mmCIF file of C-alpha atoms and ligand atoms in Angstrom:
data_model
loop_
_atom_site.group_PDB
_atom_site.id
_atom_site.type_symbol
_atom_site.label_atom_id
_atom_site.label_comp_id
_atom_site.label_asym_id
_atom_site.label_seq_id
_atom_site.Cartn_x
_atom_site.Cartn_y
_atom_site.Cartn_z
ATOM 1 C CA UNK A 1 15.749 -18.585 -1.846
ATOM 2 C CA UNK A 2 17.514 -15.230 -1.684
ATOM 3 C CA UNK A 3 15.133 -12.747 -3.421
ATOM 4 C CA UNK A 4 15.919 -8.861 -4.282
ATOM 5 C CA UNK A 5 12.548 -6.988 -4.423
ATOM 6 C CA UNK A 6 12.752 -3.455 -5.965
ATOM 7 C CA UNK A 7 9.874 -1.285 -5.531
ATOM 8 C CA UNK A 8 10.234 2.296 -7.346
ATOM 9 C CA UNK A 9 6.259 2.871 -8.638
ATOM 10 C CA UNK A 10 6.073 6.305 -6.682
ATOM 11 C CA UNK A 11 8.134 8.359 -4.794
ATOM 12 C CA UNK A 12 10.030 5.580 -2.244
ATOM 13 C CA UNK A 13 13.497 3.743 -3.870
ATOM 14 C CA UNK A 14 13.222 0.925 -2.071
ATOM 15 C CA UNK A 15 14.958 -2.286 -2.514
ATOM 16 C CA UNK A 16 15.026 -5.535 -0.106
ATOM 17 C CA UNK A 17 16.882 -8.741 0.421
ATOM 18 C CA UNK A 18 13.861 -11.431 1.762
ATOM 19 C CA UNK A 19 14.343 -15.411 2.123
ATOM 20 C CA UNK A 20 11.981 -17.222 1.177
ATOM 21 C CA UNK A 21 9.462 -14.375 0.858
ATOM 22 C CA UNK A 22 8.969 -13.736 4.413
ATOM 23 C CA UNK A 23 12.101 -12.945 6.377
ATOM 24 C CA UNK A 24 13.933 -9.721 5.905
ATOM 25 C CA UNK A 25 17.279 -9.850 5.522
ATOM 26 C CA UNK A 26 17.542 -6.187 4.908
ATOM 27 C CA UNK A 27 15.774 -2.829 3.305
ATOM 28 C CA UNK A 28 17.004 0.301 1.957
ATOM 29 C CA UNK A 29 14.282 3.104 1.179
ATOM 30 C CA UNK A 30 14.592 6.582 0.093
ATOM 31 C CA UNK A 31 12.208 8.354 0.420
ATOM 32 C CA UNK A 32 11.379 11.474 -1.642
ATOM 33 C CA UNK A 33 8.928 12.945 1.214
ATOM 34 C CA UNK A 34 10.634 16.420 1.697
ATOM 35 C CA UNK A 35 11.344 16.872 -2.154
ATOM 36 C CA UNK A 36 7.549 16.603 -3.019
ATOM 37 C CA UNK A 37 6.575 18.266 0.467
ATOM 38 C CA UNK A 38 7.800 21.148 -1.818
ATOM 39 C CA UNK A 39 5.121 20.922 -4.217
ATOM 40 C CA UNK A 40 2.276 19.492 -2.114
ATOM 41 C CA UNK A 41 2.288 16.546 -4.069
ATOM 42 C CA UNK A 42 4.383 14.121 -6.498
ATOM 43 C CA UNK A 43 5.598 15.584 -9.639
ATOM 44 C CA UNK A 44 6.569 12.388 -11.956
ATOM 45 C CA UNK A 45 9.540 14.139 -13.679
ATOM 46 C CA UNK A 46 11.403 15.206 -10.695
ATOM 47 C CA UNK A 47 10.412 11.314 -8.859
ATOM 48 C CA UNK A 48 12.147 9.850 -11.837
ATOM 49 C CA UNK A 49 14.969 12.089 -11.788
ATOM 50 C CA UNK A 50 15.031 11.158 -7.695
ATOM 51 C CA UNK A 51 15.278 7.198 -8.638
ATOM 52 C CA UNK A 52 17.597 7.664 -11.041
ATOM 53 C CA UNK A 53 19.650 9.236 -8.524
ATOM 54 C CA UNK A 54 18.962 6.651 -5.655
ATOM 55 C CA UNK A 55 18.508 3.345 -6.976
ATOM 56 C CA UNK A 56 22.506 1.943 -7.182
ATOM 57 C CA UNK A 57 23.622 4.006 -4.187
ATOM 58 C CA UNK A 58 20.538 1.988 -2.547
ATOM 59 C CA UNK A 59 21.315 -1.178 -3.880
ATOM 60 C CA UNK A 60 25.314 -0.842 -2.552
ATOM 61 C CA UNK A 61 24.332 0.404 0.785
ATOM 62 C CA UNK A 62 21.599 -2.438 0.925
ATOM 63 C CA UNK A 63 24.481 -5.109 0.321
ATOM 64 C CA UNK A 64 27.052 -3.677 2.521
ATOM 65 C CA UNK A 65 24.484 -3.462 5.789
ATOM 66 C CA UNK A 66 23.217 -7.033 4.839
ATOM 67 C CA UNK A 67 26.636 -8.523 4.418
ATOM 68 C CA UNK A 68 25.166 -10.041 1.207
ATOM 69 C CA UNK A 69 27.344 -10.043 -2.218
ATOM 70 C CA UNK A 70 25.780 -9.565 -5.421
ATOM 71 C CA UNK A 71 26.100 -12.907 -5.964
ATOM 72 C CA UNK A 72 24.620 -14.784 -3.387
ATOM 73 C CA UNK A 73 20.722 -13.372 -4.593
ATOM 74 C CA UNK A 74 18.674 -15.870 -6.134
ATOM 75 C CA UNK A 75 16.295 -13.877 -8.144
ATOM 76 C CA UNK A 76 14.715 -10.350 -8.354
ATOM 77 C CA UNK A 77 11.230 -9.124 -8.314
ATOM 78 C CA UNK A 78 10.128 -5.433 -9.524
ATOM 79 C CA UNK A 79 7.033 -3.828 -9.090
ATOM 80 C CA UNK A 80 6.417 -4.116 -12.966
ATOM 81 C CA UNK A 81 3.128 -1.508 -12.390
ATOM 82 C CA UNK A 82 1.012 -0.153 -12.017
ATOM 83 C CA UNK A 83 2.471 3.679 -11.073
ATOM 84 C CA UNK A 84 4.052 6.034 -13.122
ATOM 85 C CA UNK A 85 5.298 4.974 -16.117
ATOM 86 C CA UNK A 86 9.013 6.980 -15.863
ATOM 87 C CA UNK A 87 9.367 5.936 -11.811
ATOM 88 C CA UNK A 88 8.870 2.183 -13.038
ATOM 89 C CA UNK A 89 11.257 2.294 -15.737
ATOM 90 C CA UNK A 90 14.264 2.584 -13.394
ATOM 91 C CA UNK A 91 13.416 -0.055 -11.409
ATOM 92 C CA UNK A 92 12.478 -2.486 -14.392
ATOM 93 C CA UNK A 93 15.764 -1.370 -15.911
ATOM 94 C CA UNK A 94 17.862 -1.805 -13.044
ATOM 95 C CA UNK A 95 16.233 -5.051 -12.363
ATOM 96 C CA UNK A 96 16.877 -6.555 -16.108
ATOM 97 C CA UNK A 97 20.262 -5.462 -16.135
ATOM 98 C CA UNK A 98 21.298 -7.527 -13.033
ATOM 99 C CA UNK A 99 18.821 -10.389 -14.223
ATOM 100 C CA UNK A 100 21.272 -10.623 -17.086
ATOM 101 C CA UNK A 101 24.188 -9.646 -15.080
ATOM 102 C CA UNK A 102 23.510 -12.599 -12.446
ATOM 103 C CA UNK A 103 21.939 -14.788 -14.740
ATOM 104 C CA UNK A 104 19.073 -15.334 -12.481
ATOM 105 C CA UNK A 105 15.230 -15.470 -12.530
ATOM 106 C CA UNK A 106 13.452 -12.091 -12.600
ATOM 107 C CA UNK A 107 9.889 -11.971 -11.324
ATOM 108 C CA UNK A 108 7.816 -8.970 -12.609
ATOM 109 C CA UNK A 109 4.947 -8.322 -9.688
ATOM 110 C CA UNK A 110 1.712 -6.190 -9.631
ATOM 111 C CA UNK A 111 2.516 -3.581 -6.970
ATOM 112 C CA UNK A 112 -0.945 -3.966 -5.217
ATOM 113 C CA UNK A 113 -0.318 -7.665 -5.294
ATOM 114 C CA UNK A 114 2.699 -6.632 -3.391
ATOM 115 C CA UNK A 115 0.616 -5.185 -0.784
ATOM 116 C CA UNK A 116 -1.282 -7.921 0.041
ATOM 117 C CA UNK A 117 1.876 -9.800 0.445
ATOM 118 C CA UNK A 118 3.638 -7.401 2.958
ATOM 119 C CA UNK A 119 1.604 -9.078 5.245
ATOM 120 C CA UNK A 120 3.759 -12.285 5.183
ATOM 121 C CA UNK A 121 6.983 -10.560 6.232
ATOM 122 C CA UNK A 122 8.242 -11.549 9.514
ATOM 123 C CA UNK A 123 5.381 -13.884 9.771
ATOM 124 C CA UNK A 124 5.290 -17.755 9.164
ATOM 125 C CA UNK A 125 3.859 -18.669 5.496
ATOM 126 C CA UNK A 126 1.210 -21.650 7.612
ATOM 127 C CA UNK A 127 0.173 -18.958 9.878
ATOM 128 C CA UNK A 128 -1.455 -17.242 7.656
ATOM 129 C CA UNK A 129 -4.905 -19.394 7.089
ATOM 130 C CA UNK A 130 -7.197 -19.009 3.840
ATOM 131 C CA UNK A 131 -9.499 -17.675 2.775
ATOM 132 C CA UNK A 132 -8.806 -14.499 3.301
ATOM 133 C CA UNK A 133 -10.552 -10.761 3.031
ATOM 134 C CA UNK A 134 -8.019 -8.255 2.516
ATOM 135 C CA UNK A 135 -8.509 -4.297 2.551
ATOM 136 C CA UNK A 136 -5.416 -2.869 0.811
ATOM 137 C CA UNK A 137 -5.980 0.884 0.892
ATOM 138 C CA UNK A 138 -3.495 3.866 -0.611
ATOM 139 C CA UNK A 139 -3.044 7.131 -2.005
ATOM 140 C CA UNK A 140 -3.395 5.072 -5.288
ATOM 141 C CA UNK A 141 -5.920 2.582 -4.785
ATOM 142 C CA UNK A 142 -8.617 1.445 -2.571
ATOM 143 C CA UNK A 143 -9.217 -2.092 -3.156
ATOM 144 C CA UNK A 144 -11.325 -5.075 -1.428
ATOM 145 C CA UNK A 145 -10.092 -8.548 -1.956
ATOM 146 C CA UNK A 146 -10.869 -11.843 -1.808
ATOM 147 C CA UNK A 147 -8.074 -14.708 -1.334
ATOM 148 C CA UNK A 148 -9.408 -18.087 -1.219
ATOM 149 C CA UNK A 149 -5.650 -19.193 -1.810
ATOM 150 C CA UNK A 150 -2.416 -18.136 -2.712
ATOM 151 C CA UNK A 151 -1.932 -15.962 -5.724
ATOM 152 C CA UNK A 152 -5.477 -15.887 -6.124
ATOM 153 C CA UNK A 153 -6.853 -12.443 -5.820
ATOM 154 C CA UNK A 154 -10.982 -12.005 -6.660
ATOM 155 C CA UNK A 155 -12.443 -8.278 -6.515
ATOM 156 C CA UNK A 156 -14.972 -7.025 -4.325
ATOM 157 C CA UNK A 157 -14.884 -3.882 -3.730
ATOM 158 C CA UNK A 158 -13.233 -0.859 -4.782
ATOM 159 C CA UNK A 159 -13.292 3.591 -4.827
ATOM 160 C CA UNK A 160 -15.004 4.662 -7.112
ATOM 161 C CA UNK A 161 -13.126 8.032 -6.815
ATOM 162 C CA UNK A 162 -10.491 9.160 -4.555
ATOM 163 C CA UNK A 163 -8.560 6.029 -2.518
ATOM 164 C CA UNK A 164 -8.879 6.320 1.061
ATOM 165 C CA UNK A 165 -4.908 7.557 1.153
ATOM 166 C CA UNK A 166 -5.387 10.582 -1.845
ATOM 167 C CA UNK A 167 -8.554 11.448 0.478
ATOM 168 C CA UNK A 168 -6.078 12.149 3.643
ATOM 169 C CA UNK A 169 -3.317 13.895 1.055
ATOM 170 C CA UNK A 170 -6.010 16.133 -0.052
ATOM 171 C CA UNK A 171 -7.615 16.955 3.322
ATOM 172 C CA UNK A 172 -4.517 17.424 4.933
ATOM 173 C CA UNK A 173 -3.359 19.996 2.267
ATOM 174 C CA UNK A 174 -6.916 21.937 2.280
ATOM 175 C CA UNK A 175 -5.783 22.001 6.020
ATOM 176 C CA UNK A 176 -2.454 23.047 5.694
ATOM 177 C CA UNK A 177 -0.664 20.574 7.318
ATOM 178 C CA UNK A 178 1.710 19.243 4.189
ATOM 179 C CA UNK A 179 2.288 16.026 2.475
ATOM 180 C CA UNK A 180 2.090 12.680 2.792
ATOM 181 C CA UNK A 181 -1.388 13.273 4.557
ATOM 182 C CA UNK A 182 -1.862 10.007 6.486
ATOM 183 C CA UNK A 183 0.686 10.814 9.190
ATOM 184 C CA UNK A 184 0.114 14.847 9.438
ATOM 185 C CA UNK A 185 -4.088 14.280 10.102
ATOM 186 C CA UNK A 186 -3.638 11.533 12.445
ATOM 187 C CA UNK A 187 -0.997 13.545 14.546
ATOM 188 C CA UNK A 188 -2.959 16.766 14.422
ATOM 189 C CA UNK A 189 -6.276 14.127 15.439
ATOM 190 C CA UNK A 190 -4.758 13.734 18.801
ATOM 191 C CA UNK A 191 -5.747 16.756 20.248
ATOM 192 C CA UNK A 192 -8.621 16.894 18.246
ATOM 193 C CA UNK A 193 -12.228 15.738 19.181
ATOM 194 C CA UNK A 194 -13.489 12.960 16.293
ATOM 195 C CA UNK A 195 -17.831 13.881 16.941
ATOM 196 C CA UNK A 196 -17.075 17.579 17.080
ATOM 197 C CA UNK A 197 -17.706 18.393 13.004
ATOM 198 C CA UNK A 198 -20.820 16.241 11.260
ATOM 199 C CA UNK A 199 -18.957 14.818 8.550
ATOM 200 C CA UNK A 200 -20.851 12.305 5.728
ATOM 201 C CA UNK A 201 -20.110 8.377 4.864
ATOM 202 C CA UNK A 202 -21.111 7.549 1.215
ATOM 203 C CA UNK A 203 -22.309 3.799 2.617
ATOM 204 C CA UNK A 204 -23.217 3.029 -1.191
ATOM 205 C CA UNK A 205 -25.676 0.360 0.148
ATOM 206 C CA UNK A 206 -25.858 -2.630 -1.976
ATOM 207 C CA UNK A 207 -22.045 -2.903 -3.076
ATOM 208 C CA UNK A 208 -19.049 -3.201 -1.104
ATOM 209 C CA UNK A 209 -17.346 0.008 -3.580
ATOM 210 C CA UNK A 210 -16.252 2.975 -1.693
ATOM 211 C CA UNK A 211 -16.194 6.752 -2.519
ATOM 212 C CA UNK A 212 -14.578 9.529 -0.150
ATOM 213 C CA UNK A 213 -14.764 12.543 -2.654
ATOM 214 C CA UNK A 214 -17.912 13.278 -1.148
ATOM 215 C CA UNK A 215 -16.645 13.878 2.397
ATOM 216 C CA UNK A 216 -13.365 15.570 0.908
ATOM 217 C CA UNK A 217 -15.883 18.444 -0.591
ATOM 218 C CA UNK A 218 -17.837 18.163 2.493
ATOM 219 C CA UNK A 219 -14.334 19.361 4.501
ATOM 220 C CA UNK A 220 -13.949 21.846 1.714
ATOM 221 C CA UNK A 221 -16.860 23.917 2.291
ATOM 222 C CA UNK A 222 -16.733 23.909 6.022
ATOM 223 C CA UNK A 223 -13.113 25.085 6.016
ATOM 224 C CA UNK A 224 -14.370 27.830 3.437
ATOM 225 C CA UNK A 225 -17.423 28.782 5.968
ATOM 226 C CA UNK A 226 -14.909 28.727 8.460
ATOM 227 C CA UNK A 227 -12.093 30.643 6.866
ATOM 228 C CA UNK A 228 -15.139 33.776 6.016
ATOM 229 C CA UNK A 229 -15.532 33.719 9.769
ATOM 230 C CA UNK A 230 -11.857 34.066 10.879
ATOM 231 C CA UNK A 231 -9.430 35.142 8.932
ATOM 232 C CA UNK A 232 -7.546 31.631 9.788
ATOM 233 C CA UNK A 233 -8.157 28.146 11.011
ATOM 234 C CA UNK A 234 -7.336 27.937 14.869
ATOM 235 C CA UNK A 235 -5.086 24.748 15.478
ATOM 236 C CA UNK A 236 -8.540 23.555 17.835
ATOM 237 C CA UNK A 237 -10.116 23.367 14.572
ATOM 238 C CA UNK A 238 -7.409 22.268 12.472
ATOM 239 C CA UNK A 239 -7.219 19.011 15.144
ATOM 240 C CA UNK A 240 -11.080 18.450 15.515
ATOM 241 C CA UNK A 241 -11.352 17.935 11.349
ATOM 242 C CA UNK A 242 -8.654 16.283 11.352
ATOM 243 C CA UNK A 243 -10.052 13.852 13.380
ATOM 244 C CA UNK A 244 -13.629 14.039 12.551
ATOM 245 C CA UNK A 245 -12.296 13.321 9.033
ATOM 246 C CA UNK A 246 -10.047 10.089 9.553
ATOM 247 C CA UNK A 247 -13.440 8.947 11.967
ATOM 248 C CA UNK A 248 -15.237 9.559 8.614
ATOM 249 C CA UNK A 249 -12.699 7.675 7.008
ATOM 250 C CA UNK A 250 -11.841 4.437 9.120
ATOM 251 C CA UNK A 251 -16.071 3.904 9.819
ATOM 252 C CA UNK A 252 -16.401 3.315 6.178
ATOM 253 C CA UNK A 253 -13.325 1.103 5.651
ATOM 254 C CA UNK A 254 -14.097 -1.100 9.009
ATOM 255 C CA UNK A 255 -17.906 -1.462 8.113
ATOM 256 C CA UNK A 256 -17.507 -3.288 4.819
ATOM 257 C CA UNK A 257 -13.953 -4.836 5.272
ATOM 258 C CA UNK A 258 -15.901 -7.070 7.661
ATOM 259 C CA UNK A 259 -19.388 -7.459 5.911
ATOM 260 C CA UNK A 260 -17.207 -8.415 3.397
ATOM 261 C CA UNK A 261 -15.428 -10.713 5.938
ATOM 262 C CA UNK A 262 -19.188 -12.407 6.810
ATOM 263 C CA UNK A 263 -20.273 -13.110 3.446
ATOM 264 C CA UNK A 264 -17.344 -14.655 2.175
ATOM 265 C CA UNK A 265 -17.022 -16.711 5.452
ATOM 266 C CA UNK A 266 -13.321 -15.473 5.538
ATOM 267 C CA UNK A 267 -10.693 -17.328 7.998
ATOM 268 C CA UNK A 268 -8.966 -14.109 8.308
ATOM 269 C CA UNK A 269 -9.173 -10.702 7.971
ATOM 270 C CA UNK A 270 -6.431 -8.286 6.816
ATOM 271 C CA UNK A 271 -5.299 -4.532 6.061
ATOM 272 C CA UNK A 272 -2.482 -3.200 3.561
ATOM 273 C CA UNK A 273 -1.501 -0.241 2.294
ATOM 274 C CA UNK A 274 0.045 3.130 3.070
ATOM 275 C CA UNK A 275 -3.372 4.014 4.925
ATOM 276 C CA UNK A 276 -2.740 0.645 7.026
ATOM 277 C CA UNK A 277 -0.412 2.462 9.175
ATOM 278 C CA UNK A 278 -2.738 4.682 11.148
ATOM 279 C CA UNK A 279 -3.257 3.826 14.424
ATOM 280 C CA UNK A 280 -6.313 4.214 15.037
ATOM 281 C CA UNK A 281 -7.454 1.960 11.875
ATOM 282 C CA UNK A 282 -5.291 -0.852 13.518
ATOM 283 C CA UNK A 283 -6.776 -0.843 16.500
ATOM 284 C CA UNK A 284 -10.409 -0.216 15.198
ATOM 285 C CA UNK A 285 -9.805 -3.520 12.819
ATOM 286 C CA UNK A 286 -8.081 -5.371 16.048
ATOM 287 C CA UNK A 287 -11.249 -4.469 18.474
ATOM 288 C CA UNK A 288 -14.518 -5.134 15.631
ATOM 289 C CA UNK A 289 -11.978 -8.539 14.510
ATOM 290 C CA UNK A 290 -12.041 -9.530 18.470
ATOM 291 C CA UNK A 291 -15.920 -8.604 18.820
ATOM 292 C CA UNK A 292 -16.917 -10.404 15.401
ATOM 293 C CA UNK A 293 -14.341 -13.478 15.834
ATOM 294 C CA UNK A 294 -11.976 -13.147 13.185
ATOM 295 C CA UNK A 295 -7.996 -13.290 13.247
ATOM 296 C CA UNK A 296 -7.239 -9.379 11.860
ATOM 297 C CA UNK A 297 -3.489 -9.178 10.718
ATOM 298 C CA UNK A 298 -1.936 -6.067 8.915
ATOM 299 C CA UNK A 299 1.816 -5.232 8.217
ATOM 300 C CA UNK A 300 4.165 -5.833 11.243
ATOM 301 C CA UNK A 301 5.767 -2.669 10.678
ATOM 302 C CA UNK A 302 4.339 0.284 9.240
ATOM 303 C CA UNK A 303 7.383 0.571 6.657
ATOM 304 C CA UNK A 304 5.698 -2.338 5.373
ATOM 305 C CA UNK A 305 2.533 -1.013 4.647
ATOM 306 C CA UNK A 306 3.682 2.321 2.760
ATOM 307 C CA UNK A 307 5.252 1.092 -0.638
ATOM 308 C CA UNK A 308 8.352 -0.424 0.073
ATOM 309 C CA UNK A 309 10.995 -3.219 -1.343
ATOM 310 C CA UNK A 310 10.285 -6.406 0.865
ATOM 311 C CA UNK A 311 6.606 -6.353 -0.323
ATOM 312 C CA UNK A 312 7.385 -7.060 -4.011
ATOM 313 C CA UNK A 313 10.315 -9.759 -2.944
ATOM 314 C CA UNK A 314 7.447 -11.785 -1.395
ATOM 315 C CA UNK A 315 4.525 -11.878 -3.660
ATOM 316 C CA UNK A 316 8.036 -12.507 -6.349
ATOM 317 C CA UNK A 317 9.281 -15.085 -4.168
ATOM 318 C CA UNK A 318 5.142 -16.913 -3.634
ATOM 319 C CA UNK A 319 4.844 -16.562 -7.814
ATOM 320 C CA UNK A 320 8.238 -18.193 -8.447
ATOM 321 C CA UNK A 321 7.790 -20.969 -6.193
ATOM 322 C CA UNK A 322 4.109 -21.920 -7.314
ATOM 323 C CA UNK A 323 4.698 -21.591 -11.022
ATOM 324 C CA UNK A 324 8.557 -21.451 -11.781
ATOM 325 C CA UNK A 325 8.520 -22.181 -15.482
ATOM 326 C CA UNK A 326 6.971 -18.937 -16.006
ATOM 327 C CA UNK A 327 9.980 -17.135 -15.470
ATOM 328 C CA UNK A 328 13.235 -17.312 -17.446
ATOM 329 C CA UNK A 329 16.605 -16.682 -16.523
ATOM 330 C CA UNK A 330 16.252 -12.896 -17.887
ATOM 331 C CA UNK A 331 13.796 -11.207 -19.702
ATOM 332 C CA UNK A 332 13.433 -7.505 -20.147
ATOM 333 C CA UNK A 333 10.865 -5.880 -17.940
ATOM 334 C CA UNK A 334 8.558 -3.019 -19.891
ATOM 335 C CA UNK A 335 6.353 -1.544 -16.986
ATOM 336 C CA UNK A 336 2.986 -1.284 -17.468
ATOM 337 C CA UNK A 337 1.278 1.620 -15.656
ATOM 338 C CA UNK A 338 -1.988 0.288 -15.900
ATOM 339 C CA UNK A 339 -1.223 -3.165 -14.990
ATOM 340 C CA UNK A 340 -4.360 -5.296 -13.778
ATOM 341 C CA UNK A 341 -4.701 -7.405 -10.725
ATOM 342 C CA UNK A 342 -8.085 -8.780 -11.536
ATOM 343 C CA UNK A 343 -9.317 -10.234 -15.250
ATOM 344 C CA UNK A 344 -12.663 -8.089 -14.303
ATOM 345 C CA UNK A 345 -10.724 -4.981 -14.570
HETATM 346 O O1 KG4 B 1 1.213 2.490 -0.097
HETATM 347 P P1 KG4 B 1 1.714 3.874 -0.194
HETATM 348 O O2 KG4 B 1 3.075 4.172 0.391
HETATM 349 O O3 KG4 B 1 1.749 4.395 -1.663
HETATM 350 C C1 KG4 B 1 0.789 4.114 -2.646
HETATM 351 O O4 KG4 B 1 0.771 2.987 -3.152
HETATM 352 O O5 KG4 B 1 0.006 5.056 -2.886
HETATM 353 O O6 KG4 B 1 0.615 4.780 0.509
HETATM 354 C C2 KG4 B 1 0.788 6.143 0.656
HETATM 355 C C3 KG4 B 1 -0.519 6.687 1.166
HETATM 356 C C4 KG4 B 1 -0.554 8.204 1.229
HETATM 357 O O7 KG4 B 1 -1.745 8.634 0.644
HETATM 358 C C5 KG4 B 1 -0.531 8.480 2.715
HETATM 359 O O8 KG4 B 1 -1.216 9.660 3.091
HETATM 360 C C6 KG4 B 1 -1.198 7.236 3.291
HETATM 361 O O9 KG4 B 1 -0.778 6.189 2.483
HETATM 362 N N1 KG4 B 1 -0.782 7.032 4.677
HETATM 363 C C7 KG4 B 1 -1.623 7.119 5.721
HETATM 364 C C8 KG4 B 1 -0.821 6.957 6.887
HETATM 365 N N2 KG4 B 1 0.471 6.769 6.498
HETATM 366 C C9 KG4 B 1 0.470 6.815 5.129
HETATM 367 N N3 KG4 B 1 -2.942 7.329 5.776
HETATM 368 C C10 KG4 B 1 -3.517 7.387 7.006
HETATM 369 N N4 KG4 B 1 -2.818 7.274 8.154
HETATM 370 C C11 KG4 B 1 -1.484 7.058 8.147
HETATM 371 N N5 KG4 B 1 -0.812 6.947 9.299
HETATM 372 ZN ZN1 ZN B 2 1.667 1.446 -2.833
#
């Protein structure tokens, strides 16, 4: 089945054509990066405006590149929420329109759902071998899962304040460096030496929950004792936070991701989530997975990790196919921007 996913919770348009919920056929994104760089941050007027904007040239230039008509898609899934409510609308209104257009199934997915799931693009569907202790971690969430099947997602863990992802944003402007964080701290972390600034872990002993607005204040006040000092931050010091903070940051994650992994005897272990794109994280998982004896697997691409289209066509395409009389032929999408993945929540 020929799925379009459409992903607009944030600030990325993206849309995707995915068969059978795992191989891409094609993805359009644009990204509203240099817009927000602006203003250090997303303002949800001027990302709605942005999709507005985006989301049909996307769509044609989507179908053109794929060599796919209009017709020939199967069904849709949109990231129904949670995100901001005015970013989600597009998409949900986009995606109900061609529903009804098409006449075709329309699949309304929970966007850190569609996370999880970006880990079956480009891979096999029976590769992928329950259960299953997933770490999907963002500028919007921070959450520790357990999968002992498909569709089945049980909580763990989760922040109890900032998400690992808003943690690098924030650091990264307190540094200077601009926005998204992620990519900016772990650049400037190259040069940078990660034991050079003592930097806290809240281990919160006893639960597998996570907190990093502890360390962010922590980077606060030693940029402030360093700034009444020197009248600015040398690029040495810029690069030695930088990576003393994502050290901070990945120790934390990597710790209980696989305690959790132990005690819930998981088959696998897996990453998500804009944050899964660092580098370092990656191979951090990939060398304590190899030590401890579990398969690690995280997005094959990193465009699949930060929100994007493809995501939301699988989980869509794994929901339709398990349970297909849920879905009618159209319905009309109302986001939700506080949409649950657990009952717990
Ligand atoms: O999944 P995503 O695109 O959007 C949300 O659902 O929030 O994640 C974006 C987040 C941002 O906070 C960004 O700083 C972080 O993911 N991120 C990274 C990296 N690339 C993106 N964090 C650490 N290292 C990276 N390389
Ligand atoms: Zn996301």
């Amino acid at each position: 089945m020929l799925f379009l996913g459409i992903e607009t919770s944030c600030d990325d348009t993206s849309l995707a054509l995915v068969e059978d919920g795992t191989r891409v056929v094609g993805m359009r994104t644009a990204s509203q990066i240099e817009m927000h760089n602006l203003t250090g941050g997303v303002v949800p007027e001027l990302a709605a405006r942005e999709h507005v904007n985006s989301i049909l040239p996307v769509l044609r230039d989507l179908c053109e590149t794929s060599g796919v008509s209009l017709d020939c898609i199967d069904a849709i899934a949109v990231t129904r929420g949670p995100g901001l409510v005015s970013s989600l609308l597009v998409g949900d209104l986009v995606a109900s329109t061609l529903a009804w257009l098409l006449d075709i199934p329309i699949i309304p997915v929970h966007h850190i759902g569609g996370h999880i799931y970006a880990n079956w693009l480009e891979r096999l569907d029976a590769d992928i071998r329950f259960p299953l202790v997933i770490l999907t971690a963002s500028g919007g969430h921070n959450e520790l899962v357990y999968m002992p099947r498909h569709l089945t997602f049980e909580h763990i863990g989760r922040t109890r304040d900032d998400a690992a992802g808003e943690a690098f944003d924030k650091v990264a402007r307190i540094l200077g460096l601009g926005y998204p964080g992620g990519p900016l701290i772990s650049k400037s972390a190259l040069s940078g030496n990660a034991v050079s600034i003592d930097l806290p872990r809240a281990w919160l002993p006893g639960t597998y929950d996570f907190s990093f607005s502890g360390l962010k204040s922590e980077v606060l006040r030693v940029v402030e004792k360093e700034l009444r000092q020197s009248d600015s931050l040398s690029g040495q010091f810029v690069a030695d936070m930088a990576a003393s903070f994502q050290m901070a940051v990945i120790d934390v994650l990597v710790a209980k991701l696989f305690q959790a992994a132990r005690e819930y005897n998981a088959s696998e272990v897996h990453i998500a989530g804009g944050v899964s794109a660092n580098v370092l994280y990656r191979e951090t998982v990939e060398r304590r997975g190899q030590e401890l004896g579990f398969t690690v697997k995280f997005p094959v691409k990193n465009v699949y990790s930060t929100d994007n289209g493809a995501m939301i066509a699988a989980l869509g395409y794994f929901l339709y196919r398990d349970h297909p009389q849920e879905y009618t032929m159209w319905r009309n999408v109302l986001p939700d921007p506080n949409l649950k993945l657990f009952e717990s929540q």
